[in-house]
Short mmCIF file of C-alpha atoms in Angstrom, two decimals:
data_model
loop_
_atom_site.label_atom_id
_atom_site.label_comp_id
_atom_site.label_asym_id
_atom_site.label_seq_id
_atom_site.Cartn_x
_atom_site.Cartn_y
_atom_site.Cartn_z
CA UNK A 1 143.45 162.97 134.91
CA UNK A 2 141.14 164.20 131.90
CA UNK A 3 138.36 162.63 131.11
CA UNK A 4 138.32 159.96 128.66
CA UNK A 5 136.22 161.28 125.25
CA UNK A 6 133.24 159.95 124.52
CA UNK A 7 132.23 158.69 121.09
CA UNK A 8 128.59 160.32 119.69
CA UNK A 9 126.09 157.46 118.86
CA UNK A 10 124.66 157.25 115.35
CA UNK A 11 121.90 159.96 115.14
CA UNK A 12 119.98 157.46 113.07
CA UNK A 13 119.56 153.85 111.59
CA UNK A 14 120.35 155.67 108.11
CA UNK A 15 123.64 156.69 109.32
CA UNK A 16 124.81 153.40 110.43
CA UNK A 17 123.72 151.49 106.91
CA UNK A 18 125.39 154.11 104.94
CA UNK A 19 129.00 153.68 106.85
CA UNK A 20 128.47 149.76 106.80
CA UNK A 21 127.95 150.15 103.00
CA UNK A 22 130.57 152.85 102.52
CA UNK A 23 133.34 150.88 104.40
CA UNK A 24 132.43 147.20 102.32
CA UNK A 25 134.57 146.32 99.59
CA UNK A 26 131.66 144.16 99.12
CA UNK A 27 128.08 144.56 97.96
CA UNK A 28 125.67 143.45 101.48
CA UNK A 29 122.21 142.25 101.35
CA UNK A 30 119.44 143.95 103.52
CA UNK A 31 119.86 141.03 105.94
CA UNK A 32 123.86 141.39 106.15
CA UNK A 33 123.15 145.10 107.29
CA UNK A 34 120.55 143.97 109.72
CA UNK A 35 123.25 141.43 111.42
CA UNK A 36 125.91 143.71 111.61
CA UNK A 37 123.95 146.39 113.29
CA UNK A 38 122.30 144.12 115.79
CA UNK A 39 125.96 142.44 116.89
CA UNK A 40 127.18 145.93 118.52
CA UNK A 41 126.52 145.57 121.93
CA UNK A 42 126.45 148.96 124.15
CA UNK A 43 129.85 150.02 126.01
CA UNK A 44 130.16 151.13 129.65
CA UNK A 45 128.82 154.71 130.40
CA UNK A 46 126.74 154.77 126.86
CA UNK A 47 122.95 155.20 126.68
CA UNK A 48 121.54 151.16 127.06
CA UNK A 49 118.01 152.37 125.47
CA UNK A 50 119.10 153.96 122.64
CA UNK A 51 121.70 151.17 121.61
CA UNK A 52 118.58 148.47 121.89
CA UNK A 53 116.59 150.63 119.54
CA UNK A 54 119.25 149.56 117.15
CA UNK A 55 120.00 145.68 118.48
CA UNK A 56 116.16 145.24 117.67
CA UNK A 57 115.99 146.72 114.32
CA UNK A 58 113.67 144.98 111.87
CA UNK A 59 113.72 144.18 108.20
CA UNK A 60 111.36 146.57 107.64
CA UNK A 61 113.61 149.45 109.38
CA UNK A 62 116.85 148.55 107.34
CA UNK A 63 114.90 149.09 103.95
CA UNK A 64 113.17 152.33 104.83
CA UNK A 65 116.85 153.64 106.05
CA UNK A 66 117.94 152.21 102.88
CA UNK A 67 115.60 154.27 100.85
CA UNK A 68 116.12 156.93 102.88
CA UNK A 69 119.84 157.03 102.25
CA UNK A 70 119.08 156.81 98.25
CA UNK A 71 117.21 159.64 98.29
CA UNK A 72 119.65 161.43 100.40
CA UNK A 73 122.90 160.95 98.37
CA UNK A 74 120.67 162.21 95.66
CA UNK A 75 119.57 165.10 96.64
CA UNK A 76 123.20 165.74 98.11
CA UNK A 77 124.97 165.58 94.23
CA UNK A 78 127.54 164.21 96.13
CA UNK A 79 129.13 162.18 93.05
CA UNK A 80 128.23 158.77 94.25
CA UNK A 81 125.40 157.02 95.16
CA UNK A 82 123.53 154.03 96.23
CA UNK A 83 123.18 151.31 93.77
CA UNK A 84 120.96 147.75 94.38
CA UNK A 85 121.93 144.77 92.17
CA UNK A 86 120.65 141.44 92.78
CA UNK A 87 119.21 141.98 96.33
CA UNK A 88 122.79 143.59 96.92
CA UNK A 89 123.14 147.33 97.90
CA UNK A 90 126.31 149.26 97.54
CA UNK A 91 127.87 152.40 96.90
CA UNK A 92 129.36 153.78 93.38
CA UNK A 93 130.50 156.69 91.64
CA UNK A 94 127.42 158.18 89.13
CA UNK A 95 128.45 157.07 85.47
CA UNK A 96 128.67 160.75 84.54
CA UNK A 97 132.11 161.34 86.56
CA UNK A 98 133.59 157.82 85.37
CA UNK A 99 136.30 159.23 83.00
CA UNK A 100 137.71 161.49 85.56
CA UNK A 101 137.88 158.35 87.71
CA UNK A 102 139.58 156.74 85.26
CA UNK A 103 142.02 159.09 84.52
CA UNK A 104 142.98 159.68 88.29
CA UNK A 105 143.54 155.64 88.97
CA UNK A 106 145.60 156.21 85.04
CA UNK A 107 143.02 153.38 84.12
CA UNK A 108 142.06 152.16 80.35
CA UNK A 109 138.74 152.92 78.40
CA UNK A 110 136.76 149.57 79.34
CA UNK A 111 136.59 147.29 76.02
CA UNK A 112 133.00 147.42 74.39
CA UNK A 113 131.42 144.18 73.46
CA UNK A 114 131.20 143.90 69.58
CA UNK A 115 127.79 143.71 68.44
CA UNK A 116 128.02 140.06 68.19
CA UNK A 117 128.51 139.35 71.77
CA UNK A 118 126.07 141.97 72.57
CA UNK A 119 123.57 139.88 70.58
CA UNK A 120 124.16 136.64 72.01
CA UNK A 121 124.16 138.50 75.57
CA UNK A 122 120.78 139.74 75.10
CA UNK A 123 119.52 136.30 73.93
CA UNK A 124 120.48 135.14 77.46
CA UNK A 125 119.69 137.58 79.12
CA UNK A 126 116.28 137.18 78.00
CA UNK A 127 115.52 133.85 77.55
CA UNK A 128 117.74 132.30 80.57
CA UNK A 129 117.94 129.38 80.84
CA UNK A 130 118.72 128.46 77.02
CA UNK A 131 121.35 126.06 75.55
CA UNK A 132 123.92 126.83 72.35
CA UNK A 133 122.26 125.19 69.96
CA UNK A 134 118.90 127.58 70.84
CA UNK A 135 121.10 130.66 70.98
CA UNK A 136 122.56 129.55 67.17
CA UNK A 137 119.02 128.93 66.21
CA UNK A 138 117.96 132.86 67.14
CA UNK A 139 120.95 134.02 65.35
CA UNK A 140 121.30 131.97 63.12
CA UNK A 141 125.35 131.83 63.07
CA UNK A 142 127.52 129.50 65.22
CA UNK A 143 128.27 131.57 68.95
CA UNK A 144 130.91 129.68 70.49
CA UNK A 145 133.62 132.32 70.14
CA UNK A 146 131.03 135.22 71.31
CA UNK A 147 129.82 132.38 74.35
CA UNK A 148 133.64 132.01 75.44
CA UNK A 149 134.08 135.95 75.45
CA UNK A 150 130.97 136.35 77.71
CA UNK A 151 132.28 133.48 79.59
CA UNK A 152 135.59 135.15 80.33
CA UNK A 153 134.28 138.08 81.11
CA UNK A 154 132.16 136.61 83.96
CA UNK A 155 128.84 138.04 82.38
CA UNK A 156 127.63 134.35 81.96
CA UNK A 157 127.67 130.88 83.22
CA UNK A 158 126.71 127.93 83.10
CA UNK A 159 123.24 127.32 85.23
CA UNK A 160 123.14 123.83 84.77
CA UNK A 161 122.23 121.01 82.06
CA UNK A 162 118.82 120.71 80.02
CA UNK A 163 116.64 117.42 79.64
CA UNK A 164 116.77 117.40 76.30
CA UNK A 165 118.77 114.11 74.85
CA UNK A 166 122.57 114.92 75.30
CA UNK A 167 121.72 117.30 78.05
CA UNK A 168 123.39 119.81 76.68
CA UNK A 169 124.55 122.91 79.19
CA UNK A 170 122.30 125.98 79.88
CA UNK A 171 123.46 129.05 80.49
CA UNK A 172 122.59 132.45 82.44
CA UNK A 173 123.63 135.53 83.45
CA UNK A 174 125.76 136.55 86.43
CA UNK A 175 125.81 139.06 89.25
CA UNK A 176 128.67 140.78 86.73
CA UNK A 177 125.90 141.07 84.03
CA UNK A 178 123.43 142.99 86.58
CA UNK A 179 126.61 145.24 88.33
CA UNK A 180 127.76 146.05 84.47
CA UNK A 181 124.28 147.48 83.34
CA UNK A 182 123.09 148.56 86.89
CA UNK A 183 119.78 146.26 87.20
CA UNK A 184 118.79 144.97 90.29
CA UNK A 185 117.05 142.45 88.98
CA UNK A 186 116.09 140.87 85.67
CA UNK A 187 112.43 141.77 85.86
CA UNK A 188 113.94 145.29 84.84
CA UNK A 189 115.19 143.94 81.35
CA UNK A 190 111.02 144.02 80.72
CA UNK A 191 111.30 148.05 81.72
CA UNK A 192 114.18 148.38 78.68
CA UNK A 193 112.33 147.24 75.83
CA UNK A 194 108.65 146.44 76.49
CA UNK A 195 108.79 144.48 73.28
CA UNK A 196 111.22 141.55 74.65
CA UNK A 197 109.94 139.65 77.39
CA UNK A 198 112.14 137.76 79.79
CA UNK A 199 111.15 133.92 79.53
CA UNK A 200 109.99 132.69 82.56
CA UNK A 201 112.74 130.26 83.97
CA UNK A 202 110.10 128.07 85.31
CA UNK A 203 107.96 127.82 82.80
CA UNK A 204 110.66 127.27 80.21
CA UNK A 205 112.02 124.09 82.34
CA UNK A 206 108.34 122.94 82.25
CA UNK A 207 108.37 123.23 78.43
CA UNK A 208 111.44 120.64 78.50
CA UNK A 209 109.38 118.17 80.53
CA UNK A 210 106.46 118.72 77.88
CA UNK A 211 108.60 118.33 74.90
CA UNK A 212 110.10 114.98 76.73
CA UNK A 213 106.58 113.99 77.72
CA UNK A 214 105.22 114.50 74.12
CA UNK A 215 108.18 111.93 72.99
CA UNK A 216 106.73 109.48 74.89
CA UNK A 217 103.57 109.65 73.91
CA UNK A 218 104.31 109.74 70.53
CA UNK A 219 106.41 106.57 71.41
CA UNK A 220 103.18 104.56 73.36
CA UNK A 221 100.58 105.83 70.06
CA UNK A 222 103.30 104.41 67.96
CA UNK A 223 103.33 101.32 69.84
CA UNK A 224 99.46 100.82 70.32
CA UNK A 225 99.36 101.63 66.47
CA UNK A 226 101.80 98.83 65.51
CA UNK A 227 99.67 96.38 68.35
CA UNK A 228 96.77 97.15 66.33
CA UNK A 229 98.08 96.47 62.75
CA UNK A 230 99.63 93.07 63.99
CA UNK A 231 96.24 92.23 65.71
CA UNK A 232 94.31 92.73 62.52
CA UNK A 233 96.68 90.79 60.55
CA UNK A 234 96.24 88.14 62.56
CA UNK A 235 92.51 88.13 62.59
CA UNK A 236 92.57 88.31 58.70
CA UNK A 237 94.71 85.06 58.64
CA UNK A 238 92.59 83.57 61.05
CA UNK A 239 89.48 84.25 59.07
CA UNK A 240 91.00 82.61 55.79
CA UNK A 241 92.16 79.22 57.63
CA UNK A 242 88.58 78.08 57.82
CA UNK A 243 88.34 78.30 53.95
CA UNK A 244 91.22 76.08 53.14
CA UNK A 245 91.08 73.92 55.88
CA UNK A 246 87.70 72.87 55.40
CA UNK A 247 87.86 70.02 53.05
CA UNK A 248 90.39 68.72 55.51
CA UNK A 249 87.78 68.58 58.47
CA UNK A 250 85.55 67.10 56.32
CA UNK A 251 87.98 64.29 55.79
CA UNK A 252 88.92 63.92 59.26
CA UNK A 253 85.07 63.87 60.39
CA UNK A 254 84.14 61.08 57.71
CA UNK A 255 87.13 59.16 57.34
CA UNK A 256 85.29 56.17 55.71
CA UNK A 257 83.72 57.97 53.16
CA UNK A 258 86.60 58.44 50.35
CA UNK A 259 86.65 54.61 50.62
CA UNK A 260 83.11 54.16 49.53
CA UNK A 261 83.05 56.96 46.76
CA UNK A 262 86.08 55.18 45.32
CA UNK A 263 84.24 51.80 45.22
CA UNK A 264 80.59 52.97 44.41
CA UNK A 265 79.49 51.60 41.26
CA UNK A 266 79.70 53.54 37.94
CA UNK A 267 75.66 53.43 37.24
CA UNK A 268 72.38 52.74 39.11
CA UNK A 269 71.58 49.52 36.28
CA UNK A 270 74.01 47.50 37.61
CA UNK A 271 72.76 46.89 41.35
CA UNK A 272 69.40 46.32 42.49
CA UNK A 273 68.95 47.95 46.12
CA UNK A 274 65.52 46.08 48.05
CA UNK A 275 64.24 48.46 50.14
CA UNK A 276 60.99 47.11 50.42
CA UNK A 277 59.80 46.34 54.31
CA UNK A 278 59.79 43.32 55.84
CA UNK A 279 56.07 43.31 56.75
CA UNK A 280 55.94 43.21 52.87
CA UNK A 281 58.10 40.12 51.97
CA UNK A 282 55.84 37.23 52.69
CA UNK A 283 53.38 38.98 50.15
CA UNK A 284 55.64 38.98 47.58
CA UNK A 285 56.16 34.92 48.21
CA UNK A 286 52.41 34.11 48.08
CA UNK A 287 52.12 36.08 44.98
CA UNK A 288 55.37 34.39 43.70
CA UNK A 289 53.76 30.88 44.01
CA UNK A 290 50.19 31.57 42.84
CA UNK A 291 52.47 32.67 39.51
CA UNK A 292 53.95 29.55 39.20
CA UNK A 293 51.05 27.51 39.80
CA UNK A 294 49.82 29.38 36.82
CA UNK A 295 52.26 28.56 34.86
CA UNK A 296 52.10 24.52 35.81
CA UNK A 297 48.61 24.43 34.76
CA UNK A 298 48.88 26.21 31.51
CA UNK A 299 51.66 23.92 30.88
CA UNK A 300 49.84 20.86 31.64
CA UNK A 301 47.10 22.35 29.24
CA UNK A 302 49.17 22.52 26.01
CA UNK A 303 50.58 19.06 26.64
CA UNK A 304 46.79 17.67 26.29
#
């Protein structure tokens, strides 16, 4: 009875992330690779120590094989290599042999983007998250036929929907858009053309809220404003009430004494006012007598 064969075990961590990558139709993260090599569990008869060197693989031990195996397929010129987009590694064919690709799987020259499209894809691209009516601004021209193109063609989507009144729809790239010009990430758009700077996404949703915010305050200065004008308007018509009012109050405070204007005499001749004192009156009637005794005697006088 021969004996049964006996499979080799990986000679190194390297090997094993380069077959997992080779045999995913796929792209797989760093912490998909990690998973699938820590799920094999060691057979009968196979070396236990050497297969838990592998279960307990780190993190850190899946990126340095993954570098390792970059540098490898490079320095092989094998015709393919080892390409990372959006935290994603795979493998692909280097863009040099791509028409003899193409001509073995009898495929088409991919369609280029018209220079249009490519315009309103770099607007995107670089200042993700942004709305139509932002994109038309840049430009310039209405986009919604180049928008619907880049929509069909999965290179962008729609990210969500701004603050802005009508919350219109914002829109992004896709994982298409970083596997079609072989970026990892979009920080790498910065490395193309250090003249355009990607927005950052954060601060540009911020910039909604402060545009929003500044609305509002607009609206409460507006409001205080108007508050004010009303309050001084009012304090002017108080303060010219008084004015016209005030013969009124005089009226109401005396009500007796438009009665006695109205029957005061015309002149001071015709009524005699005694204001002498009482202490004074029986005087007056002494002197008053003594007069007329006077008078008698003088009379009686002349008669003789």
């Amino acid at each position: 009875m021969s004996e049964q064969v006996k499979i080799p075990l990986p000679r190194s961590l390297q090997d094993i992330v380069g077959s997992l990558l080779f045999a995913s139709p796929d792209p797989l993260t760093a912490a998909e690779l990690r998973a699938a090599v820590r799920a094999v569990e060691p057979e009968e008869g196979e070396n236990a120590e050497v297969m838990d060197v592998y279960r307990s693989c780190t993190s850190r031990e899946i990126d340095q094989a993954l570098k390792g195996l970059e540098k490898a397929l490079e320095v092989a010129g094998c015709g393919f290599q080892l390409v990372c987009t959006g935290g994603t590694y795979r493998m692909q064919t280097v863009p040099s042999c791509g028409r003899y690709v193409r001509a073995m799987l009898k495929l088409d020259r991919p369609s280029r983007l018209g220079r249009a499209s490519l315009e309103t894809l770099a607007i995107i691209a670089y200042r993700q998250p942004i709305t139509k009516s932002e994109i038309e601004e840049i430009r310039g021209v209405d986009v919604s036929g180049n928008v619907k193109t880049l929509m069909d063609l999965q290179l962008i989507r729609l990210v969500g929907k701004s603050e802005l009144p009508g919350h219109p729809f914002l829109y992004g790239t896709t994982q298409v858009f970083l596997e079609h010009f072989g970026l990892s990430n979009l920080q790498q758009l910065n490395e193309l053309d250090p003249t355009l700077q990607r927005s950052n996404p954060r601060l540009k949703a911020e910039s909604y809220k402060k545009v929003e915010k500044k609305t509002e305050l607009e609206k409460a200065a507006e409001e205080e404003k108007k508050a004010e004008e009303e309050k001084k308007a009012e304090e002017e018509k108080k303060a010219e009430e008084p004015a016209s009012a005030e013969p009124e109050s005089a009226q109401d405070a005396l009500p007796g004494m438009e009665a006695s204007e109205s029957a005061a005499p015309a002149s001071d001749d015709d009524i005699f006012i005694d204001d002498t004192p009482d202490e004074f009156d029986d005087d007056d009637d002494d002197d008053e007598e003594d007069e007329d005794e006077e008078d008698e005697e003088d009379e009686d006088d002349d008669k003789e």
